[in-house]
CSV table of C-alpha atoms and ligand atoms in Angstrom, one decimal:
chain,number,residue,atom,x,y,z
A,165,MET,CA,0.3,-5.3,21.7
A,166,ASP,CA,-2.9,-5.1,23.8
A,167,GLY,CA,-5.7,-2.6,23.5
A,168,LEU,CA,-7.2,-0.4,20.9
A,169,PHE,CA,-4.6,-0.7,18.2
A,170,SER,CA,-4.0,-4.4,18.6
A,171,LEU,CA,-4.1,-6.8,15.6
A,172,GLN,CA,-3.7,-9.8,17.8
A,173,GLY,CA,-4.4,-13.0,15.8
A,174,LYS,CA,-5.6,-11.1,12.7
A,175,VAL,CA,-4.5,-12.3,9.2
A,176,VAL,CA,-3.0,-9.3,7.5
A,177,LEU,CA,-1.8,-9.3,3.9
A,178,VAL,CA,0.9,-6.8,2.8
A,179,THR,CA,1.4,-6.6,-0.9
A,180,GLY,CA,4.7,-5.2,-2.2
A,181,ALA,CA,6.4,-6.4,1.0
A,182,SER,CA,9.7,-7.2,-0.6
A,183,SER,CA,11.1,-3.6,0.0
A,184,GLY,CA,10.4,-0.1,1.1
A,185,LEU,CA,7.1,0.8,2.8
A,186,GLY,CA,5.7,-2.8,2.4
A,187,ALA,CA,8.6,-4.5,4.3
A,188,HIS,CA,8.2,-1.9,7.0
A,189,PHE,CA,4.4,-2.4,7.2
A,190,ALA,CA,4.9,-6.1,7.6
A,191,GLN,CA,7.1,-5.5,10.6
A,192,VAL,CA,4.6,-3.0,12.1
A,193,VAL,CA,1.6,-5.2,11.9
A,194,GLY,CA,3.6,-8.2,13.1
A,195,MET,CA,4.6,-6.3,16.2
A,196,ALA,CA,0.9,-5.5,16.7
A,197,GLY,CA,0.2,-9.2,17.0
A,198,ALA,CA,-0.9,-10.0,13.4
A,199,ARG,CA,-0.3,-13.2,11.5
A,200,VAL,CA,1.4,-11.6,8.6
A,201,VAL,CA,1.3,-12.6,4.9
A,202,VAL,CA,4.1,-11.0,2.9
A,203,ALA,CA,3.5,-10.9,-0.9
A,204,ALA,CA,5.5,-9.7,-3.9
A,205,ARG,CA,7.2,-11.1,-7.0
A,206,ARG,CA,10.7,-11.3,-5.5
A,207,VAL,CA,10.2,-14.4,-3.3
A,208,GLU,CA,13.8,-14.6,-2.1
A,209,ARG,CA,13.5,-11.2,-0.5
A,210,LEU,CA,10.2,-12.2,1.1
A,211,GLN,CA,11.8,-15.3,2.5
A,212,ALA,CA,14.5,-13.2,4.1
A,213,LEU,CA,12.0,-10.9,5.6
A,214,ALA,CA,9.9,-13.8,6.9
A,215,GLU,CA,13.0,-15.3,8.6
A,216,GLN,CA,13.7,-12.0,10.3
A,217,LEU,CA,10.1,-11.6,11.5
A,218,ARG,CA,9.9,-15.2,12.7
A,219,GLY,CA,13.0,-14.4,14.8
A,220,GLN,CA,10.9,-11.7,16.4
A,221,GLY,CA,8.2,-14.2,17.3
A,222,VAL,CA,5.8,-13.2,14.4
A,223,GLU,CA,3.8,-15.9,12.6
A,224,VAL,CA,4.4,-15.2,8.9
A,225,LEU,CA,3.7,-16.7,5.5
A,226,ALA,CA,5.5,-15.6,2.3
A,227,VAL,CA,3.6,-15.9,-1.0
A,228,ALA,CA,4.5,-15.0,-4.5
A,229,MET,CA,2.0,-12.6,-6.0
A,230,ASP,CA,2.0,-10.5,-9.2
A,231,VAL,CA,-0.8,-8.0,-8.7
A,232,THR,CA,-1.1,-7.5,-12.5
A,233,CYS,CA,-2.3,-11.1,-12.9
A,234,ARG,CA,-5.7,-12.4,-11.6
A,235,GLU,CA,-4.5,-16.0,-11.5
A,236,SER,CA,-1.5,-15.1,-9.4
A,237,VAL,CA,-3.6,-13.1,-6.9
A,238,GLU,CA,-6.1,-15.9,-6.5
A,239,ALA,CA,-3.4,-18.6,-6.2
A,240,ALA,CA,-1.7,-16.5,-3.4
A,241,LEU,CA,-5.0,-16.0,-1.6
A,242,ASP,CA,-5.8,-19.8,-1.9
A,243,ALA,CA,-2.4,-20.5,-0.3
A,244,VAL,CA,-3.1,-18.0,2.5
A,245,GLU,CA,-6.5,-19.6,3.2
A,246,GLN,CA,-4.9,-23.0,3.5
A,247,GLY,CA,-2.2,-21.7,5.8
A,248,PHE,CA,-3.8,-19.0,7.9
A,249,GLY,CA,-7.5,-18.7,6.9
A,250,THR,CA,-9.3,-15.7,5.3
A,251,VAL,CA,-7.3,-12.5,5.0
A,252,GLU,CA,-9.0,-9.9,7.3
A,253,VAL,CA,-6.8,-6.9,6.7
A,254,VAL,CA,-5.3,-6.0,3.3
A,255,ILE,CA,-2.5,-3.4,3.0
A,256,ASN,CA,-2.6,-2.8,-0.7
A,257,ASN,CA,0.8,-1.3,-1.2
A,258,ALA,CA,2.5,-2.8,-4.3
A,259,GLY,CA,3.3,-0.2,-6.8
A,260,ILE,CA,5.9,1.1,-9.3
A,261,GLY,CA,7.4,4.5,-9.9
A,262,GLY,CA,8.9,6.0,-13.0
A,263,ALA,CA,8.9,9.4,-14.7
A,264,ALA,CA,8.1,10.3,-18.3
A,265,ARG,CA,6.9,13.6,-19.8
A,266,ALA,CA,3.3,13.6,-20.9
A,267,LEU,CA,4.3,14.2,-24.5
A,268,GLU,CA,6.6,11.3,-24.5
A,269,VAL,CA,5.1,8.6,-22.2
A,270,SER,CA,4.8,5.4,-24.2
A,271,GLU,CA,1.8,3.1,-24.4
A,272,ASP,CA,3.8,0.4,-22.6
A,273,ASP,CA,4.8,2.7,-19.8
A,274,TRP,CA,1.3,4.1,-19.4
A,275,ARG,CA,-0.2,0.6,-19.3
A,276,ALA,CA,2.4,-0.8,-16.9
A,277,MET,CA,1.7,2.1,-14.5
A,278,LEU,CA,-2.0,1.8,-14.6
A,279,SER,CA,-1.9,-2.0,-14.6
A,280,THR,CA,0.2,-2.2,-11.4
A,281,ASN,CA,-0.8,1.0,-9.4
A,282,LEU,CA,-4.5,1.1,-10.1
A,283,ASP,CA,-5.7,-2.2,-11.6
A,284,GLY,CA,-3.5,-4.1,-9.1
A,285,VAL,CA,-5.1,-2.4,-6.1
A,286,TRP,CA,-8.6,-3.0,-7.5
A,287,ARG,CA,-7.8,-6.7,-8.3
A,288,VAL,CA,-6.4,-7.5,-4.8
A,289,ALA,CA,-9.2,-5.6,-3.0
A,290,GLN,CA,-11.9,-7.3,-5.1
A,291,ALA,CA,-10.4,-10.8,-4.6
A,292,ALA,CA,-10.0,-10.3,-0.9
A,293,GLY,CA,-13.5,-8.6,-0.6
A,294,GLN,CA,-15.2,-11.5,-2.4
A,295,ARG,CA,-13.5,-14.0,0.0
A,296,LEU,CA,-14.5,-12.0,3.1
A,297,VAL,CA,-18.1,-11.7,2.0
A,298,LYS,CA,-18.2,-15.5,1.2
A,299,ALA,CA,-16.8,-16.2,4.7
A,300,GLY,CA,-19.4,-13.8,6.3
A,301,GLN,CA,-16.5,-11.8,7.9
A,302,GLY,CA,-15.8,-8.1,8.1
A,303,GLY,CA,-12.4,-6.6,7.3
A,304,SER,CA,-10.3,-3.6,6.6
A,305,ILE,CA,-8.6,-2.7,3.3
A,306,ILE,CA,-6.0,0.0,3.3
A,307,ASN,CA,-4.9,1.3,-0.1
A,308,ILE,CA,-1.6,3.1,-0.3
A,309,ALA,CA,-2.3,6.1,-2.6
A,310,SER,CA,0.0,9.1,-2.7
A,311,ILE,CA,-0.3,12.9,-2.4
A,312,LEU,CA,0.2,12.7,-6.2
A,313,GLY,CA,-3.3,11.4,-6.3
A,314,GLU,CA,-4.5,14.8,-5.2
A,315,ARG,CA,-1.9,17.1,-6.7
A,316,VAL,CA,0.3,16.8,-9.7
A,317,GLY,CA,4.0,16.8,-10.6
A,318,ASN,CA,6.1,17.1,-13.7
A,319,GLY,CA,6.7,13.8,-15.6
A,320,LEU,CA,4.2,11.9,-13.5
A,321,SER,CA,0.9,12.1,-15.5
A,322,HIS,CA,0.6,8.2,-15.4
A,323,TYR,CA,1.5,7.9,-11.8
A,324,CYS,CA,-0.9,10.8,-10.8
A,325,ALA,CA,-3.8,9.4,-12.8
A,326,ALA,CA,-3.3,5.9,-11.2
A,327,LYS,CA,-3.1,7.3,-7.7
A,328,ALA,CA,-6.1,9.6,-8.2
A,329,GLY,CA,-7.9,6.4,-9.3
A,330,VAL,CA,-6.9,4.7,-6.1
A,331,ILE,CA,-8.4,7.5,-4.1
A,332,GLN,CA,-11.8,7.3,-5.9
A,333,LEU,CA,-11.7,3.5,-5.9
A,334,THR,CA,-11.2,3.6,-2.1
A,335,LYS,CA,-14.3,5.8,-1.7
A,336,ALA,CA,-16.4,3.7,-4.1
A,337,LEU,CA,-15.5,0.4,-2.4
A,338,ALA,CA,-16.1,2.0,1.0
A,339,LEU,CA,-19.6,2.9,-0.1
A,340,GLU,CA,-20.5,-0.5,-1.5
A,341,TRP,CA,-18.9,-2.7,1.1
A,342,ALA,CA,-20.0,-0.9,4.3
A,343,ARG,CA,-23.0,-3.2,4.3
A,344,HIS,CA,-20.5,-6.2,4.5
A,345,ASP,CA,-18.6,-4.6,7.4
A,346,ILE,CA,-15.6,-4.2,5.2
A,347,ARG,CA,-13.9,-0.8,5.8
A,348,VAL,CA,-11.9,0.7,2.9
A,349,ASN,CA,-9.5,3.6,3.5
A,350,ALA,CA,-6.4,5.0,2.0
A,351,ILE,CA,-3.1,6.5,3.2
A,352,ALA,CA,-1.6,9.2,1.0
A,353,PRO,CA,2.0,9.3,1.9
A,354,GLY,CA,4.2,12.3,1.0
A,355,TYR,CA,7.8,11.6,0.2
A,356,PHE,CA,9.6,8.8,2.0
A,357,GLN,CA,13.0,7.6,0.8
A,358,THR,CA,12.9,4.1,-0.6
A,359,GLU,CA,14.3,2.2,-3.6
A,360,MET,CA,11.6,3.9,-5.7
A,361,ASN,CA,13.2,7.3,-5.3
A,362,ASP,CA,16.6,6.8,-3.7
A,363,ALA,CA,18.7,8.4,-6.4
A,364,TYR,CA,16.6,11.6,-6.5
A,365,PHE,CA,16.5,12.1,-2.7
A,366,GLU,CA,20.3,11.5,-2.5
A,367,SER,CA,20.9,14.3,-5.0
A,368,VAL,CA,21.4,17.9,-4.2
A,369,LYS,CA,18.4,18.8,-6.3
A,370,GLY,CA,16.2,16.3,-4.5
A,371,GLN,CA,17.3,17.6,-1.1
A,372,ALA,CA,16.7,21.2,-2.0
A,373,TYR,CA,13.3,20.3,-3.4
A,374,ILE,CA,12.2,18.8,-0.1
A,375,LYS,CA,13.4,21.7,2.0
A,376,ALA,CA,11.5,24.2,-0.2
A,377,ALA,CA,8.3,22.2,-1.0
A,378,VAL,CA,7.4,20.4,2.2
A,379,PRO,CA,6.2,22.8,5.0
A,380,MET,CA,7.9,20.6,7.6
A,381,GLY,CA,11.1,20.8,5.5
A,382,LYS,CA,12.0,17.2,5.5
A,383,LEU,CA,11.4,13.7,4.1
A,384,GLY,CA,9.1,11.4,6.0
A,385,GLN,CA,10.6,8.6,8.1
A,386,LEU,CA,8.9,5.2,7.8
A,387,PRO,CA,7.8,4.9,11.5
A,388,GLN,CA,5.8,8.1,10.9
A,389,LEU,CA,3.3,5.9,8.9
A,390,ASP,CA,2.8,3.5,11.8
A,391,GLY,CA,0.1,5.3,13.7
A,392,PRO,CA,-2.1,6.0,10.7
A,393,LEU,CA,-1.6,2.4,9.5
A,394,LEU,CA,-2.6,0.8,12.8
A,395,LEU,CA,-5.5,3.2,13.2
A,396,LEU,CA,-7.0,2.1,9.9
A,397,ALA,CA,-6.2,-1.6,10.4
A,398,SER,CA,-7.4,-2.0,14.0
A,399,ALA,CA,-10.6,-1.5,16.0
A,400,ALA,CA,-9.3,2.0,16.8
A,401,GLY,CA,-10.7,3.0,13.3
A,402,SER,CA,-13.8,0.9,13.5
A,403,PHE,CA,-16.1,3.8,12.4
A,404,MET,CA,-13.7,5.0,9.6
A,405,THR,CA,-14.4,4.1,6.0
A,406,GLY,CA,-13.8,6.0,2.8
A,407,ALA,CA,-11.1,8.2,4.5
A,408,VAL,CA,-7.9,9.3,2.9
A,409,LEU,CA,-5.2,10.1,5.4
A,410,ALA,CA,-2.3,12.3,4.2
A,411,VAL,CA,1.0,11.6,5.9
A,412,ASP,CA,3.2,14.2,4.3
A,413,GLY,CA,4.7,16.8,6.6
A,414,GLY,CA,2.1,19.3,5.2
A,415,HIS,CA,3.1,18.8,1.6
A,416,LEU,CA,-0.5,18.9,0.4
A,417,VAL,CA,-1.1,22.2,2.1
A,418,SER,CA,2.1,23.9,0.7
A,419,SER,CA,1.6,27.4,-0.4
A,420,LEU,CA,0.6,28.0,-4.0
B,164,NDP,P1,9.5,0.1,-3.5
B,164,NDP,O1,10.0,0.2,-5.0
B,164,NDP,O2,10.5,0.1,-2.4
B,164,NDP,O3,8.5,-1.1,-3.3
B,164,NDP,C1,7.5,-1.4,-4.2
B,164,NDP,C2,7.0,-2.8,-3.9
B,164,NDP,O4,6.0,-3.1,-4.8
B,164,NDP,C3,8.1,-3.9,-4.0
B,164,NDP,O5,8.0,-4.7,-2.9
B,164,NDP,C4,7.7,-4.6,-5.3
B,164,NDP,O6,8.0,-6.0,-5.2
B,164,NDP,C5,6.2,-4.4,-5.3
B,164,NDP,N1,5.6,-4.6,-6.7
B,164,NDP,C6,5.8,-3.9,-7.8
B,164,NDP,N2,5.2,-4.4,-8.8
B,164,NDP,C7,4.5,-5.5,-8.3
B,164,NDP,C8,3.6,-6.4,-8.9
B,164,NDP,N3,3.3,-6.4,-10.2
B,164,NDP,N4,3.1,-7.4,-8.1
B,164,NDP,C9,3.4,-7.5,-6.8
B,164,NDP,N5,4.2,-6.6,-6.2
B,164,NDP,C10,4.8,-5.6,-7.0
B,164,NDP,O7,8.6,1.4,-3.4
B,164,NDP,P2,7.9,2.1,-2.1
B,164,NDP,O8,8.0,1.2,-0.9
B,164,NDP,O9,8.3,3.5,-2.0
B,164,NDP,O10,6.3,2.1,-2.6
B,164,NDP,C11,5.3,1.4,-1.9
B,164,NDP,C12,4.0,2.1,-2.2
B,164,NDP,O11,4.0,3.3,-1.6
B,164,NDP,C13,3.7,2.3,-3.7
B,164,NDP,O12,2.4,2.0,-4.0
B,164,NDP,C14,4.1,3.7,-3.9
B,164,NDP,O13,3.4,4.3,-5.0
B,164,NDP,C15,3.6,4.3,-2.6
B,164,NDP,N6,4.1,5.6,-2.3
B,164,NDP,C16,5.5,5.7,-2.0
B,164,NDP,C17,6.0,7.0,-1.7
B,164,NDP,C18,7.4,7.2,-1.4
B,164,NDP,O14,7.8,8.4,-1.1
B,164,NDP,N7,8.3,6.2,-1.3
B,164,NDP,C19,5.1,8.2,-1.6
B,164,NDP,C20,3.7,7.9,-1.9
B,164,NDP,C21,3.3,6.7,-2.2
B,164,NDP,P3,8.5,-7.0,-6.3
B,164,NDP,O15,9.3,-6.2,-7.3
B,164,NDP,O16,9.3,-8.0,-5.6
B,164,NDP,O17,7.3,-7.6,-6.9
């Protein structure tokens, strides 16, 4: 892709690329010309995605990464530096779901949620940021938050707290890293059907909820994230930092 939204030759890391939004993002940035690094724990899935992308002419590297573990994150970034060089764009997408009422959520479930969905985003952003600063290069970090970082839902106190943290973290990093020419922004998706929520959105209850709660009356389709993603990743968004883009069919502005 030429022009404003091009990622030609850029090294772009996508975490949580073994399914859902992340696998889709890898494809999108690959089609925009990026050299793509796909990362997650399920390496066999990454290999399959990498094969598919190579078939489409994309340069791609698959690396094992557990975002809850500093050693794993650093080892993955070391491998990327050897293969491709410094990561210039990070799509910080890895995350887990899960529902538990606030009176019942266990210590383990709370910790797992925060450890992946908030600490993991911080850990990958910090490790990538440190390497960019050391290399004297600018970059773009895109954190995948959620509309549940701004509003709340039943049984989701841990998820909402983690995603609200991601939004504030995005703004705080944007402030501190502007001097290094590292832009930090977030996308707050509404509801998109993936492995995380498949069962619910296949159910009559899930479908009725979407019709009633989302002003546009439907689930998002993954390609509807492409424009905002490329905007934040590319030179098209070169004066944007600290922004949170909701892509939600109006869900955040639903009537109270
Ligand atoms: P999926 O369950 O389809 O994908 C989640 C991805 O995260 C998987 O690739 C998984 O890979 C990876 N992951 C989970 N834990 C770790 C870990 N410890 N280390 C590395 N990777 C990990 O979910 P989605 O695609 O729906 O979600 C992607 C992101 O989008 C999440 O942050 C989610 O909160 C957010 N989001 C999703 C919405 C939706 O409607 N789908 C709405 C709003 C936000 P593996 O298991 O192989 O490690």
